[in-house]
Amino acid sequence: MSVYITSSGHYLPGEPVDNEQIEAVLGLVHGKPSRLKRRILQSNGIRQRHYAIDAEHNTLISNDEMAARAGQACLDDSFLSKSRLEMLSVATSQGDLVLPGFGSMVQAELGVAGVELHSSHGICSSSMMALKAAYTGLKAGEHDNALVIASELASRLFKASRYEAVAQEVDFNAEFLRWMLSDGAGALLLESVPRRRSFRIGWIRGFSHADAYPVCMSVGRAVGDARSWQDFATYAEAEAAGALLIRQDVRLLDNIVKLGVDGLLRLIDEGRVETGRIDHVLCHYSSHYFRGKIFDMLTQAGAAIPEEKWYTNLYTRGNTGCASMFIMLDEFRRTQSYQTGDTILCMVPESGRFNNVYMQLTVVEE
């Protein structure tokens, strides 16, 4: 049985925030401008992004509300009513609550009844794992449709007060992601029949390297301390130690390019990918810094895909974590030129502990 992406939607909170406005929203740590901000922004190439908090650090819309709005936008553009929805598969890095699962919160917010539910937890690739769960359900004949939603609300972690609560000076790895991540949600509708012009899913394949590499991106540990944030005597003690800050071990980041390219070469060896037949590439690289490195490594491996075939909205929408690929696919579907029969390769490398997921789509007509 074939599975098709028949509709898509996204939601971005508030007005776009440019590079000069970031600290006005997130706040100055101890009243001082960042010495790292400009350097990191020049490297990642992001010019604007969206935040779900305001300059007073009020949360204007919750993560599950953003997810529901993206899901509703997707359904509004489809031929399917809420009452006919059979499966809801949802992903985020951090929900509004620790428990229950994010999927339950989104289902209630969206107001759909009687669906089979799946929540996928991780970082950037969790959306693709949620998509794979829904795709597999349709392939197995369990369902005729599924709504897949990915949503991120990272900005709450970047308030100046979070950094001011730490007893020691904030390290580079803890500040790095403050200038990288932003908020948003994206949604895809899967059906067992095509509608209008649709994307047929050929395959979805992931490769995890958690057995071979240490943690690269995380929340829950302080520097030089093996304890979980839950092992501290109080939450205040964990916060003072810096265990609640989101960190990126930048020394490990080049592995994301190497492993991402290695995964693609493996798919070529398996016969799943023929680079000469790829018409469009959508790659969730988190920073412009990685773009050139990916091209160089693919060229050296004899698997180059011309640069004009690559599409991204990173520079204007920001890095929205696991929601990035769904937001990108929605904007590609609505704004770009493509033809029936075109092949689209999607790539999501993740730096959490290096889980990389790939997907191939074909443009079809009803």
XYZ file of C-alpha atoms in Angstrom, residues 29-347:
319
model
C 22.227 38.406 31.076
C 23.257 40.436 34.127
C 22.494 43.534 32.066
C 25.384 42.956 29.652
C 25.232 42.355 25.860
C 26.544 38.971 24.750
C 30.115 38.808 23.490
C 29.307 35.645 21.495
C 26.028 36.548 19.787
C 27.415 38.235 16.667
C 29.987 35.496 16.054
C 27.411 32.706 16.324
C 24.846 34.524 14.163
C 27.422 35.170 11.440
C 28.168 31.450 11.399
C 24.579 30.175 11.351
C 23.330 32.695 8.771
C 19.891 33.058 10.377
C 18.464 36.539 9.761
C 15.106 36.222 11.495
C 13.100 33.806 13.610
C 9.942 33.626 15.754
C 9.485 33.439 19.524
C 6.459 32.431 21.569
C 7.552 34.684 24.470
C 7.500 38.472 24.676
C 10.088 40.924 25.994
C 8.609 40.579 29.520
C 9.137 36.819 29.192
C 5.451 35.991 29.211
C 4.592 32.860 27.242
C 2.102 34.048 24.617
C 1.141 30.619 23.295
C 1.931 27.155 24.643
C 3.711 24.402 22.768
C 0.587 22.249 22.494
C -1.397 25.267 21.231
C 1.185 25.905 18.499
C 1.056 22.240 17.528
C -2.748 22.324 17.376
C -2.715 25.449 15.185
C -0.295 23.830 12.726
C -2.439 20.684 12.706
C -5.605 22.684 12.122
C -3.957 24.605 9.256
C -3.034 21.266 7.695
C -6.571 19.886 8.053
C -8.102 23.136 6.742
C -6.130 22.644 3.519
C -7.226 19.009 3.166
C -10.306 17.043 2.148
C -10.470 15.368 5.579
C -12.621 16.443 8.517
C -11.452 16.069 12.116
C -14.116 13.454 12.753
C -12.528 11.129 10.183
C -8.981 11.380 11.538
C -7.699 7.947 12.604
C -4.207 8.538 14.013
C -2.359 11.454 15.627
C 1.431 11.198 15.811
C 3.208 14.066 17.557
C 6.813 15.081 18.288
C 8.627 17.663 20.412
C 11.880 18.030 22.326
C 10.110 19.360 25.421
C 6.396 19.545 26.035
C 4.730 22.116 28.267
C 4.451 19.443 30.979
C 6.898 16.697 31.942
C 3.928 14.318 32.017
C 1.578 13.282 30.381
C 2.821 12.687 26.854
C 2.827 15.616 24.432
C 0.482 13.790 22.081
C -2.269 13.691 24.712
C -2.004 17.440 25.264
C -2.111 18.175 21.533
C -5.075 15.847 20.978
C -7.071 17.693 23.632
C -6.085 21.103 22.258
C -6.916 20.076 18.695
C -10.210 18.533 19.787
C -10.074 15.207 17.948
C -11.713 12.095 19.372
C -11.070 8.377 19.132
C -7.671 8.530 17.419
C -4.760 6.182 17.930
C -2.051 8.260 19.601
C 1.727 8.327 19.328
C 4.219 10.673 21.041
C 7.812 10.821 19.838
C 10.474 12.286 22.124
C 13.943 13.337 21.049
C 15.480 16.358 19.388
C 15.483 17.264 15.663
C 14.824 13.765 14.346
C 11.868 13.089 16.653
C 9.516 14.512 14.002
C 10.771 11.982 11.483
C 10.326 9.187 14.018
C 6.735 10.342 14.536
C 6.301 10.400 10.764
C 7.774 6.907 10.450
C 5.321 5.577 13.067
C 2.372 7.013 11.140
C 3.750 5.892 7.784
C 4.213 2.344 9.095
C 0.668 2.310 10.458
C -0.743 3.176 7.041
C 1.576 0.740 5.241
C 0.362 -2.044 7.512
C -3.248 -1.233 6.672
C -4.058 -0.244 10.272
C -5.234 3.219 9.218
C -6.228 5.146 6.118
C -4.957 8.492 7.408
C -2.775 10.078 10.076
C -1.960 13.622 11.149
C 1.690 14.134 12.095
C 2.681 17.277 14.019
C 6.054 18.532 15.268
C 6.333 21.560 17.524
C 9.084 23.320 19.477
C 9.031 26.085 22.088
C 12.704 26.553 22.900
C 12.654 30.252 23.793
C 11.518 29.601 27.383
C 14.954 28.059 27.989
C 16.727 31.205 26.791
C 15.315 33.849 29.125
C 18.081 35.892 30.742
C 16.786 34.826 34.160
C 17.646 31.186 33.369
C 21.318 32.099 32.987
C 21.344 34.509 35.922
C 20.157 31.696 38.205
C 23.391 29.749 37.606
C 26.008 30.179 40.334
C 29.061 30.162 38.040
C 29.812 31.971 34.795
C 27.813 30.575 31.886
C 30.034 28.551 29.532
C 30.118 28.808 25.726
C 28.315 25.486 25.237
C 25.394 26.725 27.351
C 25.107 30.064 25.528
C 25.605 28.667 21.999
C 22.051 27.451 21.410
C 20.580 30.726 22.680
C 21.425 32.222 19.268
C 20.500 29.098 17.285
C 17.026 27.857 18.240
C 13.546 29.361 17.946
C 9.871 28.417 18.019
C 7.336 27.000 15.567
C 5.239 24.013 14.529
C 4.603 22.068 11.333
C 2.121 19.375 10.321
C 1.685 16.783 7.565
C -1.395 14.751 6.672
C -0.786 11.194 5.462
C -3.415 9.306 3.460
C -3.576 6.017 1.609
C -4.816 7.781 -1.551
C -3.394 10.858 -3.312
C -5.254 14.193 -3.383
C -4.553 16.797 -6.060
C -0.763 16.976 -6.299
C 0.695 14.891 -3.482
C 4.033 13.520 -2.299
C 4.243 9.714 -2.293
C 6.559 8.450 0.459
C 8.993 5.962 -1.038
C 10.783 5.129 2.202
C 11.923 6.563 5.551
C 15.208 5.288 6.988
C 17.128 6.240 10.125
C 20.593 5.483 11.481
C 21.338 6.080 15.170
C 24.907 6.329 16.449
C 24.192 6.646 20.175
C 26.259 3.523 20.831
C 29.400 5.113 19.406
C 29.217 8.812 20.328
C 28.723 10.758 23.561
C 25.887 13.191 24.190
C 26.281 16.338 22.104
C 23.083 18.307 22.841
C 21.241 17.972 26.118
C 19.251 19.407 29.004
C 19.570 17.897 32.463
C 23.258 17.777 33.452
C 25.705 20.328 34.797
C 29.242 20.625 33.427
C 31.507 17.968 34.943
C 28.658 16.360 36.894
C 27.272 12.968 35.900
C 24.072 13.430 37.936
C 20.692 13.993 36.350
C 18.873 17.183 37.339
C 16.473 14.886 39.196
C 19.286 13.614 41.443
C 19.854 17.000 43.117
C 18.321 17.590 46.537
C 16.117 20.387 45.179
C 15.251 21.836 41.793
C 16.803 25.124 42.912
C 20.094 23.336 43.559
C 19.974 21.753 40.090
C 19.289 25.149 38.523
C 22.142 26.832 40.410
C 24.514 24.111 39.187
C 23.487 24.796 35.573
C 21.809 21.404 35.122
C 18.684 22.976 33.594
C 20.492 24.867 30.827
C 20.392 23.493 27.280
C 23.899 22.722 26.065
C 25.666 21.848 22.840
C 29.117 20.255 22.994
C 30.493 22.187 20.027
C 33.645 20.038 19.914
C 31.499 17.153 18.646
C 29.480 19.089 16.073
C 31.550 18.245 12.993
C 30.451 14.640 13.491
C 26.950 15.643 12.418
C 28.222 16.368 8.895
C 30.362 13.255 8.689
C 27.634 10.931 9.953
C 24.943 12.639 7.873
C 26.958 12.152 4.690
C 27.906 8.600 5.707
C 24.218 7.761 6.054
C 23.465 9.084 2.581
C 26.350 7.089 1.108
C 24.994 3.989 2.842
C 21.593 4.578 1.218
C 23.320 4.932 -2.150
C 25.085 1.608 -1.580
C 21.744 0.017 -0.659
C 20.277 1.237 -3.944
C 17.698 3.483 -2.249
C 19.216 6.725 -3.579
C 20.503 7.600 -7.047
C 21.916 11.100 -6.797
C 21.490 11.731 -10.528
C 17.727 11.221 -10.170
C 17.226 13.566 -7.215
C 15.399 16.736 -8.297
C 15.140 18.494 -4.922
C 16.947 18.217 -1.584
C 15.468 19.449 1.690
C 18.101 19.181 4.401
C 17.655 20.358 7.971
C 21.134 21.681 8.590
C 21.003 23.757 11.748
C 23.523 26.349 10.601
C 24.807 27.797 7.320
C 28.242 26.776 8.601
C 27.422 23.142 7.808
C 26.117 23.725 4.275
C 29.498 24.093 2.613
C 30.942 21.198 4.601
C 28.126 18.906 3.412
C 28.674 19.900 -0.229
C 32.441 19.412 0.046
C 32.147 15.977 1.628
C 29.568 14.769 -0.909
C 31.760 16.018 -3.760
C 34.793 14.208 -2.367
C 32.717 11.022 -2.138
C 31.564 11.342 -5.755
C 27.947 11.824 -4.680
C 27.474 15.538 -5.279
C 23.961 16.910 -5.817
C 24.018 20.336 -7.544
C 23.536 23.237 -5.157
C 20.611 24.670 -7.120
C 18.573 21.576 -6.184
C 18.838 22.320 -2.442
C 16.017 24.192 -0.687
C 16.006 25.656 2.820
C 14.088 28.286 4.768
C 16.591 28.333 7.667
C 17.600 31.942 7.095
C 14.077 33.386 7.365
C 12.281 30.899 9.641
C 15.139 29.964 11.957
C 16.089 26.594 13.392
C 12.881 25.233 14.914
C 14.357 21.879 15.913
C 12.135 18.895 15.139
C 9.537 21.181 13.503
C 12.038 22.441 10.912
C 11.541 19.737 8.285
C 7.730 19.924 8.424
C 7.734 23.726 8.174
C 10.222 23.451 5.316
C 8.129 20.863 3.485
C 5.005 22.993 3.856
C 6.705 26.092 2.442
C 8.345 24.068 -0.327
C 4.978 22.566 -1.253
C 3.300 25.991 -1.391
C 6.005 28.209 -2.900
C 8.455 26.204 -5.006
C 8.330 24.915 -8.576
C 8.195 21.146 -9.017
C 6.699 18.700 -11.495
C 4.888 15.380 -11.428
C 7.509 12.640 -11.207
C 10.084 14.793 -9.403
C 12.031 13.079 -6.630
C 12.593 14.856 -3.307
C 15.234 13.746 -0.806
C 14.739 14.879 2.812
C 17.581 14.690 5.335
